[in-house]
Short mmCIF file of C-alpha atoms and ligand atoms in Angstrom, two decimals:
data_model
loop_
_atom_site.label_atom_id
_atom_site.label_comp_id
_atom_site.label_asym_id
_atom_site.label_seq_id
_atom_site.Cartn_x
_atom_site.Cartn_y
_atom_site.Cartn_z
CA MET E 75 -29.79 -8.87 25.26
CA HIS E 76 -31.23 -11.38 22.79
CA PRO E 77 -32.28 -14.56 24.66
CA ASP E 78 -30.07 -16.78 22.41
CA SER E 79 -27.12 -14.44 22.42
CA ASP E 80 -24.15 -13.96 24.73
CA ILE E 81 -23.69 -10.41 23.38
CA ASP E 82 -24.72 -7.74 25.84
CA ALA E 83 -24.26 -3.97 26.02
CA ALA E 84 -20.79 -4.39 27.56
CA SER E 85 -19.39 -6.79 24.95
CA PRO E 86 -16.79 -5.25 22.64
CA ILE E 87 -17.78 -5.58 19.00
CA TYR E 88 -15.01 -5.45 16.42
CA LEU E 89 -16.18 -4.26 12.99
CA ASP E 90 -12.91 -2.77 11.77
CA HIS E 91 -11.42 -5.68 9.83
CA GLY E 92 -10.55 -3.23 7.05
CA GLY E 93 -8.15 -1.69 9.58
CA THR E 94 -6.60 -4.92 10.76
CA THR E 95 -7.77 -8.43 11.60
CA PRO E 96 -7.32 -10.67 14.65
CA LEU E 97 -4.84 -13.50 14.17
CA ASP E 98 -6.44 -16.75 13.04
CA PRO E 99 -6.04 -19.22 15.96
CA VAL E 100 -4.53 -21.86 13.64
CA VAL E 101 -1.95 -19.34 12.40
CA LEU E 102 -1.28 -18.20 15.96
CA ALA E 103 -0.63 -21.77 17.14
CA GLY E 104 1.82 -22.43 14.30
CA LEU E 105 3.50 -19.07 14.78
CA ALA E 106 3.91 -19.56 18.54
CA GLU E 107 5.41 -23.00 17.99
CA ARG E 108 7.92 -21.79 15.39
CA LEU E 109 8.96 -18.77 17.45
CA GLY E 110 10.34 -21.32 19.90
CA TRP E 111 12.39 -23.18 17.30
CA PRO E 112 16.17 -22.75 17.37
CA LEU E 113 16.38 -20.87 14.07
CA GLY E 114 19.40 -19.00 12.75
CA ASN E 115 19.76 -16.23 10.25
CA PRO E 116 18.22 -17.60 7.03
CA ASN E 117 21.29 -16.43 5.13
CA ALA E 118 23.74 -18.37 7.32
CA ALA E 119 25.42 -21.60 6.24
CA HIS E 120 24.99 -23.53 9.52
CA GLY E 121 22.13 -25.88 10.51
CA PRO E 122 19.88 -23.37 12.32
CA GLY E 123 20.37 -20.98 9.38
CA ALA E 124 19.43 -23.70 6.91
CA ARG E 125 16.32 -24.49 8.97
CA ALA E 126 15.24 -20.82 8.88
CA ARG E 127 16.00 -20.71 5.14
CA ARG E 128 13.79 -23.77 4.56
CA LEU E 129 10.96 -22.10 6.49
CA LEU E 130 11.39 -18.88 4.51
CA GLU E 131 11.53 -20.62 1.14
CA ASP E 132 8.57 -22.87 2.00
CA ALA E 133 6.66 -19.67 2.85
CA ARG E 134 7.69 -18.08 -0.44
CA ARG E 135 6.57 -21.18 -2.37
CA MET E 136 3.25 -21.37 -0.51
CA LEU E 137 2.50 -17.67 -0.88
CA ALA E 138 3.44 -17.71 -4.57
CA GLU E 139 1.05 -20.60 -5.07
CA HIS E 140 -1.83 -18.69 -3.44
CA LEU E 141 -1.02 -15.57 -5.45
CA GLY E 142 -0.75 -17.50 -8.70
CA GLY E 143 2.88 -16.58 -9.38
CA ARG E 144 6.35 -18.10 -9.08
CA PRO E 145 8.37 -18.22 -5.82
CA GLU E 146 11.24 -16.20 -7.28
CA GLU E 147 8.78 -13.38 -8.00
CA VAL E 148 7.88 -12.91 -4.31
CA VAL E 149 9.80 -10.30 -2.27
CA PHE E 150 9.00 -10.24 1.45
CA THR E 151 8.58 -6.79 3.00
CA SER E 152 7.43 -5.36 6.35
CA GLY E 153 3.87 -4.86 5.07
CA GLY E 154 1.71 -3.32 2.37
CA THR E 155 3.08 0.21 2.64
CA GLU E 156 6.64 -0.97 2.05
CA ALA E 157 5.58 -3.31 -0.78
CA ILE E 158 3.78 -0.47 -2.59
CA THR E 159 6.61 2.00 -2.00
CA LEU E 160 9.13 -0.57 -3.26
CA ALA E 161 7.04 -1.07 -6.39
CA VAL E 162 6.54 2.64 -7.11
CA ARG E 163 10.07 3.80 -6.36
CA GLY E 164 11.65 0.59 -7.60
CA CYS E 165 10.03 0.92 -11.04
CA THR E 166 11.15 4.50 -11.65
CA THR E 167 13.57 5.16 -14.45
CA ALA E 168 16.64 7.41 -14.29
CA SER E 169 14.96 10.24 -16.20
CA PRO E 170 11.60 11.38 -14.76
CA GLY E 171 8.43 10.58 -16.69
CA ARG E 172 4.74 10.48 -15.79
CA ILE E 173 2.92 8.43 -13.16
CA ALA E 174 -0.83 7.80 -13.45
CA LEU E 175 -2.61 7.24 -10.17
CA GLY E 176 -6.19 6.21 -9.39
CA ALA E 177 -8.01 9.00 -7.53
CA THR E 178 -8.90 6.77 -4.56
CA GLU E 179 -5.52 5.08 -4.02
CA HIS E 180 -4.45 4.41 -0.42
CA SER E 181 -2.21 7.00 1.24
CA SER E 182 0.72 4.57 1.01
CA THR E 183 0.54 4.77 -2.79
CA ARG E 184 -0.26 8.47 -2.88
CA THR E 185 2.68 9.41 -0.68
CA ALA E 186 5.06 7.14 -2.61
CA VAL E 187 3.97 8.87 -5.82
CA GLU E 188 4.23 12.31 -4.20
CA SER E 189 7.82 11.55 -3.24
CA MET E 190 8.55 10.88 -6.91
CA ALA E 191 6.84 14.16 -7.86
CA GLU E 192 9.40 15.91 -5.66
CA GLN E 193 12.05 14.35 -7.93
CA GLY E 194 10.53 15.77 -11.10
CA TRP E 195 7.96 13.13 -12.00
CA ALA E 196 4.63 14.41 -13.36
CA VAL E 197 1.53 12.92 -11.72
CA ASP E 198 -1.79 12.39 -13.52
CA THR E 199 -4.85 11.44 -11.48
CA ILE E 200 -7.29 8.95 -12.98
CA PRO E 201 -10.84 10.08 -12.06
CA VAL E 202 -13.37 7.63 -10.62
CA THR E 203 -17.15 7.31 -10.95
CA PRO E 204 -19.35 8.35 -7.97
CA THR E 205 -19.08 4.74 -6.74
CA GLY E 206 -15.29 4.64 -7.07
CA ARG E 207 -14.91 2.73 -10.32
CA ILE E 208 -12.23 3.49 -12.93
CA THR E 209 -13.65 3.12 -16.41
CA PRO E 210 -11.48 2.13 -19.40
CA GLU E 211 -12.40 5.53 -20.93
CA ALA E 212 -11.17 7.50 -17.88
CA LEU E 213 -7.96 5.47 -17.84
CA ALA E 214 -7.42 5.95 -21.58
CA GLU E 215 -7.91 9.72 -21.24
CA THR E 216 -5.31 9.92 -18.47
CA LEU E 217 -2.53 7.80 -19.97
CA ARG E 218 0.21 9.39 -22.07
CA PRO E 219 2.86 7.70 -24.22
CA ASP E 220 5.45 8.76 -21.61
CA THR E 221 3.51 7.33 -18.66
CA ARG E 222 6.03 5.05 -16.95
CA ILE E 223 4.07 3.85 -13.91
CA VAL E 224 0.33 3.23 -13.47
CA CYS E 225 -1.01 2.68 -9.93
CA LEU E 226 -4.38 0.99 -9.52
CA MET E 227 -5.98 -0.77 -6.58
CA LEU E 228 -7.82 -4.07 -6.80
CA ALA E 229 -10.10 -3.26 -3.83
CA GLN E 230 -10.60 0.14 -2.25
CA ASN E 231 -10.04 0.25 1.50
CA GLU E 232 -12.78 2.71 2.52
CA ILE E 233 -15.73 1.96 0.27
CA GLY E 234 -14.77 -1.54 -0.89
CA THR E 235 -15.08 -0.93 -4.64
CA ILE E 236 -13.40 -3.68 -6.67
CA THR E 237 -11.57 -2.63 -9.82
CA ASP E 238 -11.46 -4.86 -12.89
CA ILE E 239 -7.67 -4.82 -13.22
CA ALA E 240 -7.57 -7.57 -15.85
CA GLY E 241 -9.98 -5.49 -17.94
CA LEU E 242 -7.95 -2.28 -17.56
CA ALA E 243 -4.47 -3.80 -18.08
CA PRO E 244 -4.86 -4.04 -21.90
CA VAL E 245 -5.66 -0.30 -21.99
CA VAL E 246 -2.40 0.37 -20.11
CA ARG E 247 -0.43 -1.90 -22.48
CA ARG E 248 -1.95 -0.25 -25.57
CA LEU E 249 -1.62 3.41 -24.58
CA ALA E 250 1.42 3.38 -22.30
CA PRO E 251 3.39 0.37 -23.53
CA ARG E 252 6.56 1.28 -21.63
CA SER E 253 4.81 1.62 -18.28
CA LYS E 254 4.78 -0.68 -15.26
CA LEU E 255 1.37 -1.48 -13.76
CA VAL E 256 1.52 -1.46 -9.93
CA VAL E 257 -1.50 -2.98 -8.19
CA ASP E 258 -2.44 -2.61 -4.52
CA ALA E 259 -4.13 -5.89 -3.58
CA VAL E 260 -3.80 -5.33 0.18
CA GLN E 261 -7.56 -5.38 0.85
CA ALA E 262 -8.33 -7.84 -1.93
CA PHE E 263 -6.04 -10.80 -1.17
CA THR E 264 -8.19 -13.76 0.01
CA LYS E 265 -11.42 -11.74 -0.43
CA VAL E 266 -11.33 -11.21 -4.20
CA PRO E 267 -10.31 -14.21 -6.31
CA PHE E 268 -7.33 -13.36 -8.51
CA ARG E 269 -4.13 -14.88 -9.90
CA VAL E 270 -1.26 -12.47 -10.48
CA SER E 271 -0.40 -14.37 -13.67
CA SER E 272 -3.69 -13.29 -15.25
CA LEU E 273 -4.09 -9.76 -13.82
CA GLY E 274 -1.74 -8.25 -16.40
CA ALA E 275 0.15 -6.36 -13.67
CA ASP E 276 3.90 -5.98 -13.17
CA CYS E 277 3.80 -5.61 -9.39
CA VAL E 278 1.16 -6.65 -6.84
CA ALA E 279 1.36 -5.65 -3.16
CA VAL E 280 -0.17 -7.71 -0.33
CA THR E 281 -0.01 -7.75 3.48
CA ALA E 282 -0.72 -10.39 6.13
CA HIS E 283 -2.55 -8.38 8.77
CA LYS E 284 -5.65 -7.73 6.63
CA MET E 285 -6.27 -11.48 6.30
CA HIS E 286 -5.93 -12.78 9.86
CA GLY E 287 -2.15 -13.08 9.59
CA PRO E 288 0.39 -11.21 11.75
CA LEU E 289 1.37 -7.56 11.54
CA GLY E 290 4.89 -6.84 10.32
CA ILE E 291 5.00 -8.91 7.14
CA GLY E 292 3.88 -8.21 3.59
CA ALA E 293 5.07 -9.06 0.12
CA LEU E 294 5.51 -7.68 -3.33
CA TRP E 295 4.93 -10.00 -6.23
CA THR E 296 6.94 -8.60 -9.09
CA ARG E 297 7.94 -9.70 -12.53
CA ALA E 298 9.85 -6.43 -12.97
CA ALA E 299 13.36 -6.10 -11.55
CA VAL E 300 12.69 -3.46 -8.89
CA LYS E 301 15.44 -1.29 -7.44
CA PRO E 302 15.67 -1.79 -3.67
CA LEU E 303 14.63 0.94 -1.23
CA PHE E 304 17.61 -0.17 0.86
CA LYS E 305 20.28 -2.62 -0.21
CA GLY E 306 21.43 -3.99 3.16
CA GLY E 307 23.09 -7.35 2.65
CA GLY E 308 21.46 -7.92 -0.74
CA GLN E 309 18.72 -10.21 0.61
CA GLU E 310 15.60 -11.05 -1.43
CA ARG E 311 17.67 -11.30 -4.62
CA GLY E 312 18.98 -7.80 -4.04
CA GLN E 313 15.50 -6.26 -4.02
CA ARG E 314 15.02 -5.79 -0.26
CA GLY E 315 17.89 -5.63 2.19
CA GLY E 316 17.59 -6.86 5.78
CA THR E 317 17.44 -10.25 7.51
CA GLN E 318 14.14 -11.86 6.61
CA PRO E 319 11.72 -12.73 9.46
CA ALA E 320 11.29 -16.37 8.40
CA VAL E 321 8.65 -17.18 11.03
CA LEU E 322 6.48 -14.18 10.08
CA ALA E 323 6.83 -15.08 6.41
CA TRP E 324 5.69 -18.60 7.26
CA ALA E 325 2.70 -17.23 9.21
CA PHE E 326 1.73 -15.03 6.22
CA ALA E 327 1.73 -18.03 3.90
CA GLU E 328 -0.12 -20.11 6.50
CA ALA E 329 -2.79 -17.38 6.81
CA ALA E 330 -3.23 -17.52 3.02
CA ARG E 331 -3.54 -21.33 3.18
CA VAL E 332 -6.06 -21.23 6.03
CA ALA E 333 -8.14 -18.52 4.32
CA ALA E 334 -8.19 -20.48 1.04
CA ALA E 335 -9.26 -23.64 2.89
CA ASP E 336 -12.24 -21.76 4.38
CA THR E 337 -13.98 -21.95 1.03
CA ASP E 338 -17.27 -20.31 1.98
CA ALA E 339 -15.68 -17.46 4.00
CA CYS E 340 -16.48 -14.79 1.40
CA THR E 341 -20.10 -15.94 1.07
CA ARG E 342 -20.39 -15.93 4.87
CA MET E 343 -18.86 -12.45 5.17
CA ALA E 344 -21.13 -11.08 2.43
CA ALA E 345 -24.19 -12.51 4.23
CA LEU E 346 -23.03 -10.95 7.52
CA ARG E 347 -22.36 -7.61 5.82
CA ASP E 348 -25.80 -7.68 4.15
CA ALA E 349 -27.46 -8.51 7.47
CA LEU E 350 -25.55 -5.66 9.14
CA VAL E 351 -26.62 -3.17 6.47
CA ALA E 352 -30.25 -4.33 6.81
CA GLU E 353 -30.09 -3.91 10.62
CA LEU E 354 -28.55 -0.45 10.25
CA LEU E 355 -31.03 0.79 7.66
CA ALA E 356 -33.89 -0.48 9.86
CA VAL E 357 -32.77 1.68 12.79
CA LEU E 358 -31.43 4.60 10.70
CA PRO E 359 -33.73 4.77 7.67
CA ASP E 360 -32.17 7.99 6.35
CA ALA E 361 -28.69 6.41 6.12
CA THR E 362 -27.40 5.36 2.70
CA LEU E 363 -24.78 2.89 1.54
CA THR E 364 -21.80 4.54 -0.17
CA GLY E 365 -20.14 2.95 -3.20
CA GLU E 366 -21.09 -0.03 -5.32
CA PRO E 367 -24.12 -2.18 -4.43
CA PRO E 368 -23.32 -5.44 -2.62
CA GLY E 369 -22.20 -7.96 -5.23
CA PRO E 370 -19.18 -8.80 -7.36
CA THR E 371 -17.92 -5.19 -7.55
CA ARG E 372 -17.75 -4.67 -3.79
CA LEU E 373 -15.59 -6.32 -1.11
CA PRO E 374 -17.72 -8.96 0.63
CA ASN E 375 -16.89 -7.64 4.10
CA ASN E 376 -17.36 -3.89 3.53
CA ALA E 377 -20.25 -1.64 4.57
CA HIS E 378 -19.75 2.11 4.28
CA LEU E 379 -22.61 4.40 5.23
CA CYS E 380 -23.46 8.06 5.07
CA ILE E 381 -25.59 9.09 8.06
CA PRO E 382 -27.05 12.60 7.78
CA GLY E 383 -27.23 15.18 10.55
CA LEU E 384 -23.88 14.78 12.32
CA PRO E 385 -20.17 14.71 11.45
CA SER E 386 -17.99 11.60 11.39
CA GLU E 387 -15.42 12.23 14.06
CA PRO E 388 -17.65 12.62 17.13
CA LEU E 389 -19.62 9.58 15.99
CA ILE E 390 -16.52 7.38 15.68
CA ASN E 391 -15.35 8.58 19.10
CA ALA E 392 -18.77 7.87 20.63
CA LEU E 393 -18.76 4.39 19.04
CA ALA E 394 -15.34 3.73 20.57
CA GLU E 395 -16.74 4.66 23.97
CA VAL E 396 -19.58 2.16 23.66
CA GLY E 397 -17.21 -0.59 22.49
CA LEU E 398 -18.11 -0.65 18.81
CA CYS E 399 -14.93 -0.58 16.72
CA ALA E 400 -15.60 1.14 13.39
CA SER E 401 -13.71 3.69 11.33
CA ALA E 402 -14.48 6.95 9.54
CA GLY E 403 -13.75 8.01 6.03
CA ALA E 404 -13.57 11.62 7.19
CA ALA E 405 -11.38 13.69 9.44
CA CYS E 406 -12.08 16.86 11.34
CA SER E 407 -9.07 19.14 11.23
CA THR E 408 -8.70 22.71 12.48
CA GLY E 409 -12.36 22.73 13.43
CA LYS E 410 -13.52 22.24 9.84
CA PHE E 411 -15.27 19.07 8.72
CA ARG E 412 -13.46 17.47 5.82
CA VAL E 413 -13.97 14.22 4.00
CA SER E 414 -11.12 11.86 3.13
CA PRO E 415 -9.37 12.16 -0.26
CA THR E 416 -11.30 9.04 -1.32
CA LEU E 417 -14.67 10.58 -0.53
CA GLN E 418 -13.57 13.84 -2.15
CA ALA E 419 -12.77 11.90 -5.32
CA LEU E 420 -16.33 10.52 -5.27
CA GLY E 421 -17.66 14.07 -5.01
CA ARG E 422 -18.92 13.62 -1.43
CA ARG E 423 -19.04 16.50 1.05
CA ALA E 424 -18.63 16.60 4.82
CA GLU E 425 -21.95 18.48 5.09
CA GLU E 426 -23.75 15.31 4.01
CA GLY E 427 -23.17 13.77 7.42
CA ALA E 428 -21.09 11.08 9.09
CA PHE E 429 -19.30 8.53 6.93
CA VAL E 430 -18.73 5.27 8.75
CA ARG E 431 -16.99 2.11 7.60
CA LEU E 432 -17.97 -1.18 9.21
CA THR E 433 -16.04 -4.23 8.08
CA VAL E 434 -16.76 -7.80 9.14
CA GLY E 435 -14.23 -10.62 9.32
CA ARG E 436 -14.11 -14.41 9.12
CA PHE E 437 -14.85 -14.67 12.84
CA THR E 438 -17.63 -12.07 13.10
CA ARG E 439 -20.79 -13.61 14.56
CA ALA E 440 -24.33 -12.87 13.39
CA ALA E 441 -25.36 -12.31 17.02
CA GLU E 442 -23.10 -9.24 17.19
CA LEU E 443 -24.90 -7.37 14.41
CA PRO E 444 -28.23 -6.32 16.04
CA GLU E 445 -26.30 -5.03 19.05
CA ALA E 446 -23.89 -3.14 16.75
CA ALA E 447 -26.84 -1.50 14.97
CA ARG E 448 -28.47 -0.64 18.32
CA ARG E 449 -25.28 1.06 19.57
CA LEU E 450 -24.76 2.94 16.35
CA ALA E 451 -28.34 4.25 16.32
CA ALA E 452 -28.12 5.25 20.01
CA CYS E 453 -24.91 7.24 19.36
CA VAL E 454 -26.41 8.93 16.28
CA HIS E 455 -29.56 9.93 18.14
CA ALA E 456 -27.56 11.22 21.12
CA LEU E 457 -25.26 13.36 18.94
CA ARG E 458 -27.65 14.75 16.33
CA PRO E 459 -29.22 17.52 18.47
CA ALA E 460 -25.79 19.13 18.96
CA TYR E 461 -25.37 19.47 15.18
CA ALA E 462 -28.91 20.49 14.23
CA GLY E 463 -28.72 23.06 11.42
CA ARG E 464 -24.92 22.86 11.15
CA LEU E 465 -24.74 20.28 8.36
CA ALA E 466 -26.68 20.73 5.13
CA PRO E 467 -27.90 17.60 3.36
CA ARG E 468 -26.71 16.83 -0.17
N1 PLP T 771 -3.26 -0.41 0.77
C1 PLP T 771 -4.50 -0.52 1.26
C2 PLP T 771 -5.65 -0.57 0.33
C3 PLP T 771 -4.69 -0.58 2.65
O1 PLP T 771 -5.94 -0.68 3.14
C4 PLP T 771 -3.56 -0.54 3.49
C5 PLP T 771 -3.72 -0.55 4.96
O2 PLP T 771 -4.67 -0.03 5.50
C6 PLP T 771 -2.28 -0.44 2.92
C7 PLP T 771 -2.18 -0.38 1.55
C8 PLP T 771 -1.04 -0.44 3.76
O3 PLP T 771 -0.77 -1.75 4.25
P1 PLP T 771 0.07 -1.95 5.60
O4 PLP T 771 -0.83 -1.54 6.73
O5 PLP T 771 0.39 -3.42 5.63
O6 PLP T 771 1.27 -1.12 5.50
#
């Protein structure tokens, strides 16, 4: 244990903020207070209903402000998956056309698009560079005049690559003028500065739990009239049925406010991430960083490493046992080592070694990082002998 640190070998270390984030204490306090308020159904005419409606509409106004759009363009959903599915399915036209999809899109987008393929839509995959970028040329080659939906992500969840949506949107408008541009900003919101009004997108999906807000609430910003996935009682201007969770919506908007007020959070996270990578490369010199170099084209909180000589899954399991929360970009199924669709799109192979994602958050402490690197190196060294000769380097 470092003499100035309260982190010892038994302390849990959470470096999976790309998976989900702990609630911000300020958001938690406000949420707990409001859960105790006598609120009615926000669609009811009586006093408690009106109070819930005010909370909901305040949240919509606040969130719209942080997104750079108008309140009436915000549709609350249960999270990012629902927001993306609403955008993809809600933008489809009666007669099937083509959907263009970035090769490293999140499974929520991929599966929404696959469900449209089952209904006769043709799907075109937009290839990425070895660091996960979509170039204007690759996009232009993929688009067709009958492309109706284009799905791109602002920040990639595994490797953290940031896509220049504002730069690609004109290509979409020029080559597929009748298409809707659907953007997944789930990982980007509060970590990549953007305003929906200047992205050039039609729909932008966000979620609270990736930014120290609560699970169970997300939103779709949309300037397109999207068809609802379920009509229910016609809530959210007919775009998403179901009684709105006004308190969760408020907590989402509050999380956005609190994150925006923490003006040096991204700089802090980038410094922590850089320190973590330096610690890791010092103890595992043959490891390499996947994706874009740290800087404006990579999420400030994301480190994603390839560590030769062992597969991902046993490493992630061993890390869980020693209290280091990380995630893998690869899965082992039916005894065969496979990389995730994202890593496949980058041309990476399971034989290269373990792929590990470590993501810091606003509350990560510098003192946790040397101990995280020590645990990771210890697990790697303990596992490698069992895989000697079974994985070929790149
Ligand atoms: N898109 C990206 C890039 C994500 O990382 C995630 C969650 O991991 C989602 C969409 C889905 O969001 P949610 O977990 O809120 O459904």
